Coordinates of C-alpha atoms in Angstrom, one line a residue:
X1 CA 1.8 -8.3 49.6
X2 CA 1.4 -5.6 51.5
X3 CA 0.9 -5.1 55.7
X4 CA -2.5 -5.9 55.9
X5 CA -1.9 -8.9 54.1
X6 CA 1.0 -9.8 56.6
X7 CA -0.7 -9.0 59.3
X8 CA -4.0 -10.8 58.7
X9 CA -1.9 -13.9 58.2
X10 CA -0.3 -13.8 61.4
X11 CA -3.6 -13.1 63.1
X12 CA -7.0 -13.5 61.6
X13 CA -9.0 -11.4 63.9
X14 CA -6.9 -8.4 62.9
X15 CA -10.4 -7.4 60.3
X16 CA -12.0 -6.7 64.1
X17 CA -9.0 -4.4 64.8
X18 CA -9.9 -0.6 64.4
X19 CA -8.5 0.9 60.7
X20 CA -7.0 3.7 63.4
X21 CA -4.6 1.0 65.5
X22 CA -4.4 -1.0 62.7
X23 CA -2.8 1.9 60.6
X24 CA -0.5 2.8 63.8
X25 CA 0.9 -0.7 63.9
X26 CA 1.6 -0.2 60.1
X27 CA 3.5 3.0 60.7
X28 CA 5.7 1.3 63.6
X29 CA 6.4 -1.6 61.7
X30 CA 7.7 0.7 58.8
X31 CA 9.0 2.9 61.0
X32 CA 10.8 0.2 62.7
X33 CA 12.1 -1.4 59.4
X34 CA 13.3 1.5 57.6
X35 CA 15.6 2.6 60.7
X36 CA 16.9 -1.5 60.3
X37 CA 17.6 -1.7 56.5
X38 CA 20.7 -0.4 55.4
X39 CA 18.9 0.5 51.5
X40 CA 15.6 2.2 51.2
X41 CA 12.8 -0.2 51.2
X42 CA 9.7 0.3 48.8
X43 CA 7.4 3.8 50.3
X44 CA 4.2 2.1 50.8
X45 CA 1.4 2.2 48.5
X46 CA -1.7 1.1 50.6
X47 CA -2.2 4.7 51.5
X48 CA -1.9 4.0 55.7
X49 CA 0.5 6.8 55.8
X50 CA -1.9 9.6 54.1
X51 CA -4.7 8.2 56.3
X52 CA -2.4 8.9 59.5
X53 CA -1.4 12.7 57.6
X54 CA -4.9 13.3 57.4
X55 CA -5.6 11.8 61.2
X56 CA -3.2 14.0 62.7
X57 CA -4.6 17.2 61.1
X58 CA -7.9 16.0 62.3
X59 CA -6.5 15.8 65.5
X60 CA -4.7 18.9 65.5
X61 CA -7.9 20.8 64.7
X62 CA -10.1 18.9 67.8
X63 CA -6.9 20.2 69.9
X64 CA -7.2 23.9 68.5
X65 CA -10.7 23.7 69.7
X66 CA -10.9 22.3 72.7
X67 CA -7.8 24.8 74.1
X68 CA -9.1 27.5 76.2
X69 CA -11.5 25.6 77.7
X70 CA -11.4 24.9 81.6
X71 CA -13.7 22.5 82.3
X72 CA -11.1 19.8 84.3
X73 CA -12.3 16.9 82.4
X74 CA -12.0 18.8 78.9
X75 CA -8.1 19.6 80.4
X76 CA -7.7 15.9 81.0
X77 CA -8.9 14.4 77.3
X78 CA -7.2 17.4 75.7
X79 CA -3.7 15.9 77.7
X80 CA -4.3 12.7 76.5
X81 CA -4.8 13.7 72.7
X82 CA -2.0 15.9 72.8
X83 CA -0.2 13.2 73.5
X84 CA -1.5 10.6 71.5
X85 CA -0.8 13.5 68.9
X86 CA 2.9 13.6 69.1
X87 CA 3.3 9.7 69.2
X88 CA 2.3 10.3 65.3
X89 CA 4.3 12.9 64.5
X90 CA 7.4 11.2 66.1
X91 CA 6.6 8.4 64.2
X92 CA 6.1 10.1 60.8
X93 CA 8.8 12.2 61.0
X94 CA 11.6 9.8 62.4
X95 CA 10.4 7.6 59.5
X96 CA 10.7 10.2 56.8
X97 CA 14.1 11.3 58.1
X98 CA 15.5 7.8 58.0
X99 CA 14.2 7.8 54.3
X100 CA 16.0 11.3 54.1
X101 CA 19.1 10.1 55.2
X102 CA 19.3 7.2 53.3
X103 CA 18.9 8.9 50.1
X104 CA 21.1 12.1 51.1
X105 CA 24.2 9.4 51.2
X106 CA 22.8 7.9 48.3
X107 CA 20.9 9.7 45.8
X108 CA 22.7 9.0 42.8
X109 CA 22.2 5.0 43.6
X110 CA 18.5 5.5 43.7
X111 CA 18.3 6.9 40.7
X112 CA 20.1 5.0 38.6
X113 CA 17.5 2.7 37.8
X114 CA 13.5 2.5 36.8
X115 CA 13.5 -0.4 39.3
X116 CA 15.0 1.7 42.2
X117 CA 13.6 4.8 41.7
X118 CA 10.1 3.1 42.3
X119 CA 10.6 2.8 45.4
X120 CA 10.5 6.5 46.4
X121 CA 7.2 8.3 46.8
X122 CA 6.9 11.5 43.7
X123 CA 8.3 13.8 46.5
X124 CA 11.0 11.9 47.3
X125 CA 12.3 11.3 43.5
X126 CA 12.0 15.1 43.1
X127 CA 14.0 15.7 46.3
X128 CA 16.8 13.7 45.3
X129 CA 16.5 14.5 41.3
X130 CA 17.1 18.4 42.7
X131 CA 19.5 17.3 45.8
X132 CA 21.6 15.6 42.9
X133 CA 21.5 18.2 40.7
X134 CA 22.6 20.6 43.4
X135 CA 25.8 18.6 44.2
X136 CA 27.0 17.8 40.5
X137 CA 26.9 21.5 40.1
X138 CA 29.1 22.3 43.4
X139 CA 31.3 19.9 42.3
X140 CA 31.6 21.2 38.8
X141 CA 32.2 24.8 40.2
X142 CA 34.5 23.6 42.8
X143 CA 37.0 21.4 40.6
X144 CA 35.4 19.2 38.0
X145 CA 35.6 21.8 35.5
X146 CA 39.2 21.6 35.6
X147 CA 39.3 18.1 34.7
X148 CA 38.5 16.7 31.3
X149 CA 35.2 16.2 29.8
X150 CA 35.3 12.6 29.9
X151 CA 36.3 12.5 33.6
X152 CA 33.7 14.7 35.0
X153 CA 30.7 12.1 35.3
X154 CA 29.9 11.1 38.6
X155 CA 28.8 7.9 37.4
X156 CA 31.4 7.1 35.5
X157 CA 31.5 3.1 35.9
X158 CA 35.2 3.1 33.5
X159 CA 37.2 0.2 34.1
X160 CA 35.0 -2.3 35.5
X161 CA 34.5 -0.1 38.6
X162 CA 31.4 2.1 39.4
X163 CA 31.5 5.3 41.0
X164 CA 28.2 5.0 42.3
X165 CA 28.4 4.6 46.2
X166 CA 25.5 2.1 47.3
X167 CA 24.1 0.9 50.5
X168 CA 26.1 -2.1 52.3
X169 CA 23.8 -5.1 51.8
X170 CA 25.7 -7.5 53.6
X171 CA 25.2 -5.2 56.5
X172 CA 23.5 -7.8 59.5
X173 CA 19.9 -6.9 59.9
X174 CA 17.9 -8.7 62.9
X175 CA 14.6 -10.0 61.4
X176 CA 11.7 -11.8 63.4
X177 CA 10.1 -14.7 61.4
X178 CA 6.8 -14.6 60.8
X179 CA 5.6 -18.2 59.8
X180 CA 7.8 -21.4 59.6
X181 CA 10.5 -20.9 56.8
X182 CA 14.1 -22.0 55.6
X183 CA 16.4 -19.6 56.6
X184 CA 20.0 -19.2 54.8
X185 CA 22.4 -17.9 55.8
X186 CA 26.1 -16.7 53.5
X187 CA 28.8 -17.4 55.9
X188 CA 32.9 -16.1 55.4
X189 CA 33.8 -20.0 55.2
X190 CA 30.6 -21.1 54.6
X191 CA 26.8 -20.9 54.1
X192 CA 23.9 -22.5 56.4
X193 CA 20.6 -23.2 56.5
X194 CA 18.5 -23.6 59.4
X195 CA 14.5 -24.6 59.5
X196 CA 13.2 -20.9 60.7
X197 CA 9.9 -21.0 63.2
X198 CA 7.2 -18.5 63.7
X199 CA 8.5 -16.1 66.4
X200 CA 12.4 -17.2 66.2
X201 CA 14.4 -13.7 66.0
X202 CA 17.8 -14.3 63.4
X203 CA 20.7 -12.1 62.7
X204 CA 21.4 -12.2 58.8
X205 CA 23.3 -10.4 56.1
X206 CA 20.5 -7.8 54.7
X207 CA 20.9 -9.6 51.2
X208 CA 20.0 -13.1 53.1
X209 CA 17.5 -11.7 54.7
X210 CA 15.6 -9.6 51.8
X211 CA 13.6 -12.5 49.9
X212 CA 12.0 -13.4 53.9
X213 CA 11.3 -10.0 54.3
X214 CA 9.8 -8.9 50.9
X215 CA 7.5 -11.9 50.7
X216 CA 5.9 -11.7 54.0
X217 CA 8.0 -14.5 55.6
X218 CA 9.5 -12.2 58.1
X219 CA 10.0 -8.5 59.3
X220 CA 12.8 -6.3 60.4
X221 CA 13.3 -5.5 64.2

């Protein structure tokens, strides 16, 4: 299910809602939601993201072209896409950094697995296929080549324990629910469940809260 989906759920008049605001809530919501989640969530594949790309060139063009010219009103829209322009780019690039920073501390997690590695975008697996790459070979020339073969994996997972650092998912998340559901919650003593309403805003473990958040039910804030 992707945004769209969610979102036309919520609110069925969101077809009347131009693609351009519609793609804009998209990119806040994702924005919003990968700053939230302590892993990497799934790089979306409705193709918002290269439709805002490809806006913001557009718009950087239009503001090429209309600089220079001093005609007061011209000044006055030109101020107003300007700005308009870097509301984009902040988003886009404060959402790609999060990604960047999630898979800096955790590259070799992400890849360890078909199922993880799909959810990076082609650029992002070749970032961290080369970032990981680059590390393991500082480490061998630093001190791993003194050690023994055998002890010079970095996912070595010997002895029942894994050297593979992953995110916290028990990390609390805040999520907002986004139609009536059954909320449960993993305790220290002991686990709850509470009857969830459209609009109620919970604090849950990130592994509690997943399963709302993947199918729809709810979204990070």
């Amino acid at each position: 299910m992707d945004i769209d989906d969610i979102l036309r759920e919520v609110d069925p008049t969101i077809d009347s809602i131009p693609q351009e605001t519609r793609d804009l809530q998209a990119l806040t919501r994702a924005w919003v939601a990968e700053r939230s989640a302590p892993e990497l969530l799934h790089w979306p594949t409705d193709g918002f993201l290269d439709r805002v790309n490809e806006r913001i060139k557009q718009q950087i063009e239009k503001v090429e072209e209309m600089t220079g010219d001093m005609d007061p009103k011209t000044n006055f829209a030109l101020i107003v896409i300007q700005t308009e322009l870097e509301r984009h780019r902040f988003l886009v690039r404060s959402y790609l950094r999060a990604r960047i920073a999630k898979l800096d501390r955790h590259a070799l997690h992400y890849l360890s697995s078909a199922e993880l590695r799909a959810r990076l975008s082609p650029t992002e697996l070749a970032y961290a296929t080369r970032h990981q790459a680059l590390l393991h070979n500082h480490y061998l020339a630093s001190f791993l080549s003194s050690f023994p073969a055998s002890l010079q994996n970095l996912n070595d997972t010997a002895g029942n324990t894994s050297m593979v650092d992953g995110p916290d998912l028990d990390a609390a998340v805040f999520i907002r629910l986004l139609r009536d559901a059954a909320v449960v919650g993993r305790g220290t003593d002991t686990d709850d469940t509470m009857d969830g309403k459209t609009g109620d805003v919970v604090i849950l473990r990130w592994s509690d809260a997943r399963p709302l958040v993947q199918s729809g039910r709810a979204e990070l804030v």
